[in-house]
Amino acid sequence: MQRILRGAVAIVLAAATILSHAGPLRDKLLERRAARAASEAAVQRDIPYGSDPRQRFDVYLPAQGASAAPVIFMVHGGGWRTGGKAESAVVQNKAPYFTARDYVFISINYRMLPDADPWQQAQDVALALSSAQARAREWGADPRRFVLMGHSAGAHLVALLATDPTLAPGSSWLGTVSLDSGALDVPDIMQQRHMRLYDEAFGSDPAFWRKVSPLHALRPGAQPLLLVCSTQRDRACRQAHDFARRAQASSVRAEVLEQDKSHREINLQLGADPAYTSAVQSFLDSLR
């Protein structure tokens, strides 16, 4: 009997250990599975769109080729200072998911702090978008069917493009997906207690805060936006809902998708988590 009890206790303890690590273990498994799938995709890497070494993008193509395909145009995060287009959380689930559904998936790099401030980074994103649209038909993509997507700082940059028409005057897109944006209302962040990275990105000039604030740049006529936000982060969903209300008051379609996920999980699990991915896909389908 004691042996049975000891065995039962061991099983319970093992189960508890597994559950306590379920999130990280699940993420590792997702990354490994997606890495295998991504390695099988056709990829064109380091296509230049400017003279700086950071001004490059990668193009992931459907295995069976494409014809007039829609495009996901992905901008990585990293606090406006770090990050990269080929990071696992950026591409390893998204690229296989979208290319399997006959999308072309483009992931870009751009100049970083301190060499380029967020406004200049947004200009890089606009330049990359223009270059990709000019070459879209080479990859079987339709230049009129681009969707902007970004995570964290990258979500801030695509939201800024989506709301400020002066940044990308020659480009068009169907909509924008903001994955847990690093900043939607920049003055609101800067006037409250905040992390140092915001000072490094936005400085101390309130005029610049407004210039690079998607909420303040918002104008009527913007294309639809989906704002995914983490309920685990302070202010993330509040800023998303404030932005959506301002957009709707300007007759701009804006939807908020709250997720009980960490900031990183919102990036990593798109393309792997069925319910979350389905909700984003429903928004994308509505743009066609």
Backbone as JSON, one array per atom type, in Angstrom:
{
  "sequence": "MQRILRGAVAIVLAAATILSHAGPLRDKLLERRAARAASEAAVQRDIPYGSDPRQRFDVYLPAQGASAAPVIFMVHGGGWRTGGKAESAVVQNKAPYFTARDYVFISINYRMLPDADPWQQAQDVALALSSAQARAREWGADPRRFVLMGHSAGAHLVALLATDPTLAPGSSWLGTVSLDSGALDVPDIMQQRHMRLYDEAFGSDPAFWRKVSPLHALRPGAQPLLLVCSTQRDRACRQAHDFARRAQASSVRAEVLEQDKSHREINLQLGADPAYTSAVQSFLDSLR",
  "N": [[0.84, -1.21, 0.0], [1.94, 1.25, 0.86], [3.84, 1.51, -1.11], [2.22, 1.91, -3.34], [0.99, 4.31, -2.64], [3.23, 5.97, -2.57], [3.89, 5.89, -5.26], [1.63, 7.07, -6.38], [1.81, 9.64, -5.34], [4.17, 10.46, -6.55], [3.38, 10.55, -9.21], [1.46, 12.59, -9.12], [3.1, 14.74, -8.34], [4.8, 14.85, -10.54], [2.98, 15.49, -12.54], [2.17, 18.0, -11.65], [4.55, 19.38, -11.93], [4.88, 19.34, -14.71], [2.59, 20.79, -15.5], [3.17, 23.23, -14.34], [5.14, 24.14, -15.97], [3.93, 24.32, -18.37], [3.31, 26.44, -20.13], [5.91, 27.57, -21.09], [7.02, 25.1, -22.08], [5.11, 24.39, -23.99], [5.4, 26.53, -25.75], [8.02, 26.11, -26.64], [7.7, 23.67, -27.99], [5.92, 24.47, -29.99], [7.56, 26.26, -31.37], [9.58, 24.56, -32.33], [8.12, 22.82, -33.98], [7.09, 24.62, -35.84], [9.46, 25.6, -36.89], [10.42, 23.46, -38.37], [8.44, 23.36, -40.35], [8.77, 25.9, -41.48], [11.29, 25.68, -42.58], [10.81, 24.23, -44.81], [9.52, 25.92, -46.5], [9.48, 28.05, -49.41], [11.8, 30.56, -49.58], [12.88, 33.84, -50.11], [15.6, 35.64, -49.28], [16.82, 38.6, -47.61], [16.29, 40.8, -49.36], [17.03, 43.88, -50.74], [15.8, 47.15, -49.88], [16.75, 49.6, -49.57], [19.78, 51.51, -48.96], [21.01, 51.05, -46.51], [22.36, 48.49, -44.38], [20.4, 47.37, -42.7], [18.07, 47.68, -44.08], [16.31, 45.59, -45.36], [14.34, 42.79, -46.53], [12.6, 39.64, -46.1], [11.02, 37.18, -48.13], [8.44, 34.92, -47.98], [7.11, 32.2, -49.64], [4.18, 30.53, -50.94], [4.2, 26.95, -51.07], [3.26, 25.72, -53.4], [3.42, 27.7, -55.23], [2.1, 30.92, -56.3], [-0.64, 33.06, -57.24], [-1.79, 36.18, -57.88], [-1.85, 36.58, -55.11], [-2.82, 37.37, -51.71], [-1.04, 39.43, -49.33], [0.8, 39.28, -46.34], [2.36, 41.69, -44.54], [4.9, 41.99, -42.52], [6.12, 43.5, -39.55], [8.67, 43.51, -37.3], [9.07, 43.64, -33.66], [10.76, 45.07, -30.76], [11.37, 47.15, -29.05], [12.06, 49.41, -30.53], [14.75, 49.35, -30.84], [16.03, 46.85, -30.95], [15.79, 43.46, -32.27], [14.59, 41.4, -35.05], [13.9, 40.37, -38.45], [13.84, 37.62, -38.86], [13.42, 36.33, -36.48], [12.32, 33.76, -34.21], [9.78, 34.08, -32.93], [8.62, 35.84, -34.63], [8.37, 34.73, -37.23], [8.17, 31.87, -37.25], [5.77, 30.51, -36.71], [3.88, 32.08, -38.03], [4.69, 32.38, -40.77], [4.6, 29.67, -41.93], [1.85, 29.15, -41.45], [0.45, 31.17, -42.91], [1.49, 30.95, -45.56], [0.67, 28.39, -46.16], [-1.95, 28.87, -46.62], [-2.04, 30.16, -48.98], [-1.1, 32.79, -48.93], [1.37, 35.3, -49.54], [4.11, 35.92, -47.47], [5.78, 38.51, -45.98], [8.59, 39.63, -44.26], [10.15, 42.22, -42.54], [13.22, 44.08, -41.97], [14.43, 47.06, -40.37], [15.94, 50.32, -39.83], [17.41, 51.01, -36.62], [17.13, 52.46, -33.28], [20.18, 53.83, -31.97], [20.36, 55.02, -34.43], [18.18, 55.67, -36.01], [15.18, 57.36, -35.38], [11.78, 56.71, -34.12], [10.05, 57.94, -36.03], [11.62, 58.03, -38.36], [12.02, 55.32, -38.58], [9.41, 54.51, -39.19], [9.27, 55.67, -41.7], [11.11, 54.03, -43.0], [9.64, 51.63, -42.96], [7.54, 52.37, -44.64], [8.99, 52.77, -47.0], [9.95, 50.17, -47.47], [7.51, 48.89, -47.86], [6.59, 50.16, -50.22], [8.59, 49.29, -52.0], [8.23, 46.49, -51.89], [5.62, 46.27, -52.9], [6.02, 47.18, -55.49], [7.4, 45.06, -56.57], [5.76, 42.91, -56.25], [4.35, 41.26, -58.08], [6.31, 39.64, -59.12], [6.49, 37.62, -57.32], [4.11, 36.35, -57.49], [2.15, 37.73, -56.17], [-0.46, 40.06, -55.27], [-0.28, 43.46, -55.57], [-2.25, 45.09, -54.6], [-3.4, 43.86, -52.47], [-2.27, 43.89, -49.93], [-1.73, 43.46, -46.42], [-0.98, 45.15, -43.51], [1.03, 44.22, -40.75], [2.19, 44.09, -37.42], [4.26, 43.71, -34.49], [4.43, 44.82, -31.13], [6.85, 47.28, -30.89], [6.92, 47.26, -33.66], [4.21, 47.04, -34.19], [3.37, 49.54, -33.36], [4.62, 51.06, -35.37], [3.34, 50.19, -37.78], [0.76, 50.94, -37.17], [1.09, 53.67, -37.1], [1.69, 54.21, -39.79], [-0.77, 53.42, -40.8], [-2.45, 55.4, -39.91], [-1.4, 57.9, -40.52], [-1.41, 59.54, -43.39], [0.62, 60.85, -44.73], [2.97, 59.45, -44.6], [3.16, 57.24, -46.34], [2.47, 57.92, -49.16], [2.22, 56.86, -51.75], [1.35, 54.28, -51.56], [-0.97, 51.58, -50.9], [-3.23, 49.63, -48.89], [-5.09, 46.85, -47.53], [-5.83, 46.62, -44.85], [-4.91, 46.71, -41.33], [-3.13, 44.9, -38.86], [-2.52, 45.08, -35.57], [-0.38, 43.85, -33.27], [-0.44, 43.74, -30.05], [0.47, 46.5, -29.46], [3.34, 48.59, -28.92], [2.91, 51.25, -28.44], [0.16, 53.3, -28.7], [-1.07, 55.66, -27.94], [1.03, 57.98, -27.57], [1.66, 60.45, -26.06], [0.1, 59.94, -23.75], [1.43, 57.76, -22.61], [3.97, 58.89, -22.11], [3.46, 60.87, -20.26], [2.93, 59.58, -17.96], [4.12, 57.26, -15.44], [6.7, 55.32, -16.79], [8.59, 52.87, -18.76], [12.15, 53.05, -19.29], [12.85, 52.66, -21.95], [10.97, 54.0, -23.47], [11.65, 56.69, -23.16], [14.08, 56.66, -24.5], [13.18, 56.16, -27.05], [11.24, 58.15, -27.66], [11.98, 60.58, -26.55], [11.9, 63.92, -25.14], [10.26, 65.85, -26.15], [7.12, 67.17, -26.43], [5.82, 67.8, -28.85], [6.97, 66.04, -30.67], [6.11, 63.66, -29.53], [3.36, 63.73, -30.14], [3.51, 63.72, -32.9], [4.4, 61.15, -33.53], [2.42, 59.56, -32.58], [-0.03, 57.22, -33.03], [-2.76, 57.5, -32.29], [-3.11, 60.27, -32.28], [-2.49, 60.87, -34.87], [-4.52, 59.84, -36.33], [-6.89, 59.87, -38.95], [-9.97, 60.47, -40.75], [-10.94, 58.0, -43.15], [-8.97, 56.1, -42.98], [-7.84, 52.72, -43.41], [-9.38, 49.57, -42.31], [-8.67, 48.44, -38.96], [-7.3, 45.96, -36.79], [-6.87, 45.53, -33.43], [-4.97, 43.78, -31.45], [-4.6, 42.92, -28.09], [-2.84, 42.42, -25.0], [-4.21, 41.21, -22.06], [-2.7, 40.92, -19.87], [-0.95, 42.97, -19.56], [-0.22, 46.24, -18.32], [-2.25, 48.93, -19.24], [-2.31, 48.22, -21.98], [-4.67, 47.15, -23.23], [-6.45, 49.15, -22.53], [-5.44, 51.36, -23.95], [-5.84, 50.34, -26.52], [-8.66, 50.17, -26.68], [-9.31, 52.88, -26.31], [-8.2, 53.94, -28.62], [-9.73, 52.6, -30.55], [-12.28, 53.65, -30.05], [-11.85, 56.37, -30.75], [-11.25, 56.01, -33.45], [-13.63, 54.9, -34.45], [-15.33, 57.05, -34.05], [-14.45, 58.65, -36.04], [-15.41, 57.4, -38.23], [-13.89, 55.21, -38.95], [-13.17, 51.83, -39.25], [-12.43, 49.89, -36.51], [-11.34, 47.3, -34.49], [-11.1, 45.57, -31.38], [-9.22, 42.96, -30.05], [-9.0, 41.18, -27.33], [-6.6, 39.3, -25.5], [-5.73, 36.75, -23.27], [-2.85, 36.45, -22.88], [0.74, 36.54, -22.77], [2.88, 39.3, -23.69], [4.84, 38.37, -25.49], [3.72, 35.9, -26.22], [1.5, 36.65, -27.72], [2.66, 37.38, -30.08], [4.2, 35.06, -30.82], [2.28, 32.93, -30.88], [0.41, 33.37, -32.86], [-0.89, 31.82, -35.59], [-0.53, 29.34, -34.55], [-2.04, 28.88, -32.16], [-5.29, 27.82, -32.12], [-7.88, 29.13, -31.61], [-7.25, 31.86, -31.2], [-5.84, 32.42, -33.58], [-7.86, 31.93, -35.45], [-9.62, 34.03, -34.9], [-8.15, 36.27, -35.72], [-7.83, 35.56, -38.39], [-10.47, 35.7, -39.28], [-10.9, 38.46, -39.29], [-9.04, 39.14, -41.31], [-10.2, 37.79, -43.48], [-12.46, 39.32, -43.83], [-11.55, 41.51, -45.15], [-11.14, 41.0, -47.79]],
  "CA": [[0.0, 0.0, 0.0], [2.82, 2.42, 0.9], [4.46, 1.66, -2.42], [1.2, 2.48, -4.23], [0.83, 5.72, -2.29], [4.41, 6.71, -3.03], [3.78, 6.01, -6.71], [0.6, 8.06, -6.71], [2.35, 10.97, -5.03], [5.15, 10.79, -7.59], [2.64, 10.92, -10.42], [0.87, 13.92, -8.9], [4.17, 15.73, -8.38], [5.25, 14.98, -11.93], [1.95, 16.23, -13.28], [2.23, 19.41, -11.23], [5.73, 19.98, -12.55], [4.58, 19.54, -16.13], [1.63, 21.89, -15.64], [3.79, 24.51, -13.98], [5.97, 24.55, -17.09], [3.17, 24.07, -19.6], [3.45, 27.56, -21.06], [7.2, 27.53, -21.78], [7.19, 23.87, -22.85], [4.24, 24.48, -25.17], [6.0, 27.48, -26.68], [9.18, 25.47, -27.26], [7.21, 22.69, -28.96], [5.39, 25.22, -31.13], [8.67, 26.82, -32.13], [10.27, 23.48, -33.05], [7.25, 22.35, -35.05], [7.02, 25.65, -36.88], [10.77, 25.72, -37.53], [10.47, 22.43, -39.41], [7.58, 23.78, -41.46], [9.35, 27.08, -42.14], [12.46, 25.27, -43.35], [10.33, 23.65, -46.06], [8.91, 26.96, -47.32], [10.35, 28.76, -50.32], [12.11, 31.86, -48.99], [13.87, 34.72, -50.72], [16.08, 36.39, -48.12], [17.66, 39.8, -47.66], [16.02, 41.64, -50.52], [17.24, 45.26, -50.3], [14.88, 48.21, -50.28], [17.49, 50.83, -49.33], [21.23, 51.32, -48.94], [21.48, 50.65, -45.19], [22.3, 47.03, -44.22], [19.17, 46.95, -42.04], [16.92, 47.87, -44.97], [16.17, 44.32, -46.07], [13.19, 41.97, -46.14], [12.51, 38.25, -46.56], [9.73, 36.85, -48.73], [8.07, 33.51, -47.85], [6.17, 31.91, -50.73], [3.45, 29.26, -50.87], [4.96, 25.85, -51.65], [2.76, 25.42, -54.73], [3.4, 28.91, -56.02], [1.0, 31.84, -56.0], [-1.17, 33.88, -58.33], [-2.6, 37.27, -57.31], [-2.0, 36.21, -53.69], [-2.75, 38.42, -50.69], [0.28, 39.54, -48.69], [0.99, 39.76, -44.97], [3.58, 42.51, -44.51], [5.15, 41.88, -41.08], [7.15, 44.38, -38.98], [9.04, 42.97, -35.98], [9.23, 44.55, -32.54], [12.05, 45.06, -30.08], [11.6, 48.41, -28.36], [12.62, 50.38, -31.49], [16.21, 49.27, -30.73], [16.54, 45.51, -31.22], [14.85, 42.59, -32.98], [14.95, 41.06, -36.42], [12.86, 39.82, -39.32], [13.85, 36.16, -38.89], [13.28, 35.78, -35.14], [11.35, 32.67, -34.16], [8.44, 34.54, -32.59], [8.11, 36.65, -35.75], [8.06, 34.01, -38.47], [8.13, 30.41, -37.28], [4.38, 30.04, -36.81], [3.11, 32.87, -38.99], [5.03, 32.11, -42.17], [3.97, 28.43, -42.4], [0.39, 29.26, -41.43], [-0.08, 32.0, -43.99], [1.83, 30.42, -46.88], [-0.19, 27.22, -46.4], [-3.26, 29.39, -47.05], [-1.81, 30.88, -50.25], [-0.6, 34.15, -48.77], [2.8, 35.6, -49.49], [4.43, 36.51, -46.16], [6.99, 39.33, -46.06], [9.05, 40.08, -42.95], [11.14, 43.26, -42.84], [14.07, 44.78, -41.02], [14.46, 48.51, -40.54], [16.96, 50.92, -38.98], [17.09, 50.98, -35.19], [17.78, 53.41, -32.39], [20.05, 55.29, -32.02], [20.6, 55.53, -35.78], [16.92, 56.17, -36.58], [14.11, 57.48, -34.39], [10.58, 56.02, -34.59], [9.51, 58.53, -37.26], [12.46, 57.54, -39.45], [11.72, 53.89, -38.71], [8.15, 54.42, -39.94], [9.62, 55.96, -43.08], [11.69, 52.79, -43.53], [8.55, 50.68, -43.2], [6.85, 52.85, -45.84], [9.87, 52.51, -48.15], [9.91, 48.72, -47.69], [6.19, 48.58, -48.42], [6.58, 50.6, -51.61], [9.47, 48.4, -52.76], [7.59, 45.18, -51.99], [4.47, 46.35, -53.8], [6.52, 47.32, -56.85], [7.9, 43.76, -57.02], [4.84, 41.87, -55.79], [3.95, 40.31, -59.13], [7.4, 38.67, -59.29], [6.26, 36.52, -56.37], [2.74, 35.88, -57.62], [1.33, 38.46, -55.21], [-1.23, 41.19, -55.77], [0.12, 44.65, -54.8], [-3.43, 45.75, -54.03], [-3.96, 43.02, -51.42], [-1.37, 43.86, -48.78], [-2.22, 43.74, -45.07], [0.1, 45.48, -42.61], [1.0, 43.54, -39.46], [3.38, 44.35, -36.63], [4.19, 43.36, -33.07], [5.12, 45.67, -30.17], [7.28, 48.49, -31.59], [6.49, 47.13, -35.05], [2.78, 47.35, -34.23], [3.3, 51.01, -33.32], [5.01, 51.61, -36.67], [2.31, 49.97, -38.8], [-0.39, 51.77, -36.79], [1.4, 55.04, -37.51], [1.45, 54.24, -41.24], [-2.21, 53.28, -41.07], [-3.21, 56.59, -39.51], [-0.8, 59.13, -41.05], [-1.32, 59.35, -44.84], [1.81, 61.49, -45.31], [4.12, 58.55, -44.54], [3.21, 56.31, -47.48], [1.48, 58.49, -50.08], [2.06, 56.1, -52.99], [1.0, 52.88, -51.27], [-2.3, 51.29, -50.35], [-3.33, 48.31, -48.26], [-6.47, 46.51, -47.19], [-6.08, 46.79, -43.43], [-3.75, 46.64, -40.44], [-3.25, 44.09, -37.64], [-1.57, 45.53, -34.55], [-0.23, 42.8, -32.27], [-0.02, 44.26, -28.75], [1.31, 47.64, -29.81], [4.15, 49.22, -27.9], [2.41, 52.6, -28.17], [-0.9, 53.85, -29.55], [-1.2, 57.04, -27.49], [2.37, 58.25, -27.04], [1.63, 61.4, -24.95], [-0.45, 59.3, -22.55], [2.5, 56.96, -22.01], [5.09, 59.72, -21.65], [3.03, 61.71, -19.14], [2.77, 58.73, -16.79], [5.3, 56.45, -15.16], [6.93, 54.44, -17.94], [9.91, 52.27, -18.85], [13.17, 53.91, -19.89], [12.91, 52.5, -23.4], [10.13, 55.01, -24.1], [12.44, 57.91, -23.22], [15.06, 56.49, -25.56], [12.5, 56.19, -28.35], [10.4, 59.33, -27.93], [12.6, 61.8, -26.06], [11.2, 64.78, -24.18], [9.54, 66.91, -26.87], [5.7, 66.81, -26.61], [5.43, 67.89, -30.26], [7.37, 64.77, -31.29], [5.2, 62.62, -29.03], [2.11, 63.77, -30.93], [3.83, 63.39, -34.29], [4.58, 59.7, -33.68], [1.33, 58.9, -31.84], [-1.1, 56.83, -33.95], [-4.04, 58.07, -31.86], [-3.17, 61.67, -32.67], [-2.36, 60.96, -36.33], [-5.69, 59.21, -36.95], [-7.73, 60.71, -39.79], [-11.01, 59.73, -41.48], [-10.49, 57.37, -44.39], [-8.01, 55.02, -42.73], [-8.33, 51.36, -43.64], [-9.73, 48.88, -41.06], [-7.6, 48.01, -38.05], [-7.55, 45.02, -35.7], [-5.95, 45.82, -32.34], [-4.84, 42.68, -30.5], [-3.95, 43.43, -26.88], [-2.65, 41.49, -23.89], [-4.84, 41.6, -20.8], [-1.69, 40.76, -18.82], [-0.08, 44.16, -19.52], [-0.84, 47.5, -17.92], [-2.61, 49.94, -20.22], [-2.32, 47.78, -23.37], [-6.04, 47.08, -23.75], [-7.07, 50.47, -22.38], [-5.03, 52.16, -25.1], [-6.49, 49.79, -27.71], [-10.07, 50.58, -26.68], [-9.35, 54.33, -26.54], [-7.93, 54.14, -30.04], [-10.89, 52.12, -31.32], [-13.36, 54.64, -29.92], [-11.5, 57.53, -31.56], [-11.37, 55.61, -34.84], [-15.05, 54.75, -34.8], [-15.9, 58.41, -34.11], [-14.03, 59.2, -37.34], [-15.94, 56.47, -39.24], [-12.86, 54.24, -39.3], [-13.42, 50.54, -38.61], [-11.36, 49.44, -35.62], [-11.81, 46.25, -33.59], [-10.15, 45.17, -30.34], [-9.22, 41.53, -29.72], [-8.27, 40.96, -26.08], [-6.07, 37.95, -25.34], [-5.08, 36.45, -22.0], [-1.54, 35.93, -23.26], [1.82, 37.48, -22.55], [3.28, 40.12, -24.84], [5.55, 37.49, -26.44], [2.82, 34.86, -26.72], [0.64, 37.23, -28.76], [3.45, 37.31, -31.31], [4.59, 33.69, -31.13], [1.22, 31.94, -31.04], [-0.4, 33.6, -34.05], [-0.56, 30.76, -36.54], [-0.46, 28.06, -33.84], [-3.19, 28.78, -31.27], [-6.43, 27.78, -33.05], [-8.93, 30.13, -31.38], [-6.66, 33.18, -31.43], [-5.55, 32.56, -35.01], [-9.13, 32.0, -36.17], [-10.18, 35.37, -34.74], [-7.39, 37.15, -36.61], [-8.15, 35.18, -39.77], [-11.8, 36.23, -39.6], [-10.7, 39.87, -39.67], [-8.4, 39.17, -42.62], [-11.18, 37.37, -44.5], [-13.42, 40.41, -44.04], [-10.92, 42.56, -45.95], [-10.98, 40.58, -49.19]],
  "C": [[0.87, 1.26, 0.0], [3.49, 2.65, -0.45], [3.5, 2.3, -3.42], [1.03, 3.97, -3.96], [2.01, 6.55, -2.77], [4.36, 6.91, -4.55], [2.77, 7.05, -7.11], [1.1, 9.47, -6.46], [3.34, 11.39, -6.11], [4.47, 11.23, -8.87], [2.06, 12.31, -10.29], [1.94, 15.0, -8.99], [4.68, 15.94, -9.8], [4.27, 15.78, -12.75], [1.98, 17.71, -12.93], [3.42, 20.1, -11.87], [5.49, 20.28, -14.02], [3.65, 20.72, -16.32], [2.27, 23.23, -15.34], [4.67, 25.03, -15.09], [5.24, 24.45, -18.42], [3.34, 25.19, -20.6], [4.77, 27.53, -21.8], [7.42, 26.28, -22.61], [6.36, 23.9, -24.12], [4.86, 25.41, -26.21], [7.2, 26.86, -27.38], [8.75, 24.46, -28.32], [6.67, 23.37, -30.2], [6.51, 25.75, -32.0], [9.37, 25.73, -32.94], [9.43, 22.98, -34.22], [7.21, 23.35, -36.19], [8.34, 25.81, -37.6], [10.91, 24.68, -38.63], [9.64, 22.83, -40.62], [8.19, 24.95, -42.22], [10.53, 26.69, -43.01], [12.06, 24.68, -44.7], [9.74, 24.7, -47.0], [9.95, 27.55, -48.25], [10.55, 30.17, -49.79], [13.14, 32.58, -49.84], [14.32, 35.69, -49.63], [16.87, 37.64, -48.5], [17.52, 40.59, -48.95], [16.15, 43.1, -50.09], [16.12, 46.19, -50.75], [15.5, 49.59, -50.03], [18.96, 50.5, -49.22], [21.77, 50.86, -47.59], [21.38, 49.13, -45.05], [21.04, 46.53, -43.52], [17.96, 47.02, -42.96], [16.81, 46.67, -45.92], [14.87, 43.65, -45.66], [13.3, 40.58, -46.73], [11.11, 37.99, -47.07], [9.52, 35.34, -48.65], [6.93, 33.23, -48.82], [5.42, 30.61, -50.49], [4.21, 28.16, -51.62], [4.54, 25.56, -53.08], [2.76, 26.64, -55.64], [2.16, 29.74, -55.73], [0.59, 32.58, -57.26], [-2.13, 34.9, -57.72], [-2.87, 37.04, -55.83], [-2.06, 37.45, -52.8], [-1.41, 38.36, -49.97], [0.14, 39.99, -47.24], [2.36, 40.43, -44.91], [3.92, 42.75, -43.04], [6.33, 42.74, -40.64], [7.45, 43.92, -37.55], [9.1, 44.07, -34.92], [10.62, 44.46, -31.95], [12.39, 46.39, -29.44], [12.25, 49.47, -29.21], [14.14, 50.33, -31.53], [16.78, 47.92, -31.14], [15.51, 44.74, -32.04], [15.28, 42.34, -34.41], [13.86, 40.32, -37.14], [12.77, 38.3, -39.28], [13.72, 35.54, -37.5], [12.15, 34.76, -35.09], [9.94, 33.16, -33.87], [7.8, 35.34, -33.72], [7.6, 35.77, -36.88], [7.72, 32.53, -38.31], [6.73, 29.81, -37.22], [3.6, 30.79, -37.87], [3.41, 32.48, -40.43], [4.44, 30.79, -42.66], [2.45, 28.51, -42.46], [-0.11, 30.01, -42.65], [0.28, 31.45, -45.37], [1.02, 29.16, -47.19], [-1.58, 27.62, -46.86], [-3.13, 30.33, -48.24], [-1.62, 32.38, -50.07], [0.89, 34.17, -49.09], [3.05, 36.32, -48.17], [5.77, 37.22, -46.26], [7.34, 39.83, -44.66], [10.23, 41.03, -43.15], [12.03, 43.6, -41.65], [14.02, 46.27, -41.32], [15.54, 49.07, -39.62], [16.47, 51.07, -37.54], [17.65, 52.22, -34.49], [19.21, 52.95, -32.11], [20.2, 55.88, -33.41], [19.35, 56.13, -36.42], [15.87, 56.22, -35.49], [12.83, 56.84, -34.93], [9.95, 56.63, -35.85], [10.3, 58.06, -38.47], [12.25, 56.04, -39.66], [10.42, 53.68, -39.48], [8.37, 54.74, -41.41], [10.27, 54.76, -43.75], [10.61, 51.77, -43.86], [7.79, 51.08, -44.47], [7.68, 52.58, -47.09], [9.89, 51.02, -48.49], [8.6, 48.31, -48.33], [6.12, 48.96, -49.89], [7.41, 49.68, -52.49], [8.83, 47.03, -52.96], [6.4, 45.21, -52.94], [4.91, 46.48, -55.26], [6.97, 45.98, -57.43], [6.92, 42.62, -56.77], [4.53, 40.83, -56.85], [5.06, 39.31, -59.45], [7.17, 37.43, -58.43], [4.85, 35.96, -56.47], [1.79, 36.56, -56.66], [0.62, 39.63, -55.88], [-0.86, 42.43, -54.95], [-1.04, 45.39, -54.17], [-4.0, 45.0, -52.83], [-3.01, 42.86, -50.24], [-2.14, 44.14, -47.49], [-1.0, 44.01, -44.2], [-0.08, 44.74, -41.29], [2.28, 43.88, -38.72], [3.16, 43.97, -35.19], [4.99, 44.37, -32.26], [5.53, 46.98, -30.84], [6.88, 48.45, -33.06], [5.01, 47.39, -35.22], [2.56, 48.86, -34.16], [3.6, 51.59, -34.7], [3.95, 51.38, -37.73], [1.05, 50.76, -38.46], [-0.16, 53.22, -37.19], [1.23, 55.19, -39.02], [-0.04, 54.24, -41.55], [-2.97, 54.56, -40.81], [-2.67, 57.88, -40.1], [-0.56, 58.97, -42.55], [-0.08, 59.97, -45.46], [3.01, 60.55, -45.35], [4.26, 57.67, -45.78], [2.23, 56.75, -48.55], [1.24, 57.67, -51.34], [1.61, 54.67, -52.79], [-0.43, 52.78, -50.77], [-2.29, 49.89, -49.77], [-4.76, 48.11, -47.81], [-6.8, 46.78, -45.73], [-4.8, 46.6, -42.65], [-4.08, 45.78, -39.23], [-2.13, 44.51, -36.69], [-1.53, 44.49, -33.44], [0.4, 43.39, -31.0], [0.97, 45.41, -28.91], [2.1, 48.18, -28.62], [3.66, 50.61, -27.53], [1.34, 52.96, -29.18], [-1.15, 55.32, -29.22], [0.11, 57.42, -26.81], [2.35, 59.3, -25.92], [1.11, 60.8, -23.65], [0.62, 58.48, -21.84], [3.56, 57.85, -21.37], [4.73, 60.58, -20.44], [2.74, 60.91, -17.87], [4.08, 57.98, -16.54], [5.48, 55.43, -16.29], [8.35, 53.89, -17.92], [10.87, 53.2, -19.58], [13.19, 53.82, -21.41], [12.04, 53.54, -24.12], [10.85, 56.36, -24.16], [13.46, 57.83, -24.35], [14.42, 56.61, -26.94], [11.89, 57.55, -28.65], [10.93, 60.64, -27.36], [11.7, 62.59, -25.14], [10.37, 65.87, -24.84], [8.08, 66.5, -27.08], [5.23, 66.91, -28.06], [5.8, 66.61, -31.0], [6.48, 63.64, -30.81], [3.93, 62.57, -29.88], [2.36, 63.34, -32.37], [3.87, 61.88, -34.51], [3.52, 58.92, -32.93], [0.21, 58.51, -32.8], [-2.46, 57.42, -33.57], [-4.19, 59.51, -32.34], [-3.04, 61.86, -34.18], [-3.62, 60.49, -37.05], [-6.55, 60.22, -37.71], [-8.84, 59.86, -40.4], [-10.44, 59.16, -42.77], [-9.45, 56.29, -44.2], [-8.66, 53.67, -42.98], [-8.59, 50.66, -42.3], [-8.51, 48.43, -40.26], [-8.13, 46.98, -37.06], [-6.46, 45.24, -34.66], [-5.96, 44.66, -31.36], [-4.09, 43.21, -29.28], [-3.89, 42.36, -25.8], [-3.34, 42.02, -22.64], [-3.87, 41.46, -19.62], [-0.77, 41.98, -18.69], [-0.86, 45.39, -19.1], [-1.08, 48.38, -19.14], [-2.74, 49.45, -21.66], [-3.74, 47.78, -23.94], [-6.78, 48.4, -23.57], [-6.71, 51.36, -23.56], [-5.71, 51.66, -26.38], [-7.95, 50.23, -27.79], [-10.21, 52.09, -26.89], [-9.14, 54.64, -28.01], [-9.14, 53.75, -30.87], [-12.05, 53.1, -31.23], [-13.09, 55.88, -30.76], [-11.66, 57.21, -33.05], [-12.83, 55.54, -35.27], [-15.75, 56.1, -34.87], [-15.53, 59.11, -35.4], [-14.47, 58.32, -38.5], [-14.87, 55.54, -39.79], [-13.16, 52.94, -38.55], [-12.21, 50.13, -37.79], [-11.95, 48.47, -34.61], [-10.71, 45.9, -32.59], [-10.33, 43.68, -30.06], [-8.35, 41.34, -28.48], [-7.83, 39.5, -25.99], [-5.4, 37.82, -23.98], [-3.76, 35.73, -22.29], [-0.49, 36.99, -22.92], [2.1, 38.25, -23.84], [3.94, 39.24, -25.9], [4.61, 36.45, -27.04], [1.9, 35.4, -27.81], [1.36, 37.2, -30.1], [3.68, 35.87, -31.73], [3.42, 32.81, -31.55], [0.25, 32.23, -32.18], [0.05, 32.63, -35.14], [-0.51, 29.39, -35.9], [-1.64, 27.86, -32.91], [-4.47, 28.87, -32.1], [-7.45, 28.9, -32.85], [-8.43, 31.54, -31.69], [-6.44, 33.41, -32.92], [-6.83, 32.69, -35.82], [-9.75, 33.39, -36.07], [-9.46, 36.37, -35.63], [-7.72, 36.85, -38.06], [-9.52, 35.69, -40.18], [-11.72, 37.7, -39.99], [-10.07, 39.95, -41.06], [-9.38, 38.81, -43.73], [-12.16, 38.49, -44.81], [-12.87, 41.51, -44.93], [-10.9, 42.23, -47.43], [-12.09, 41.15, -50.06]]
}
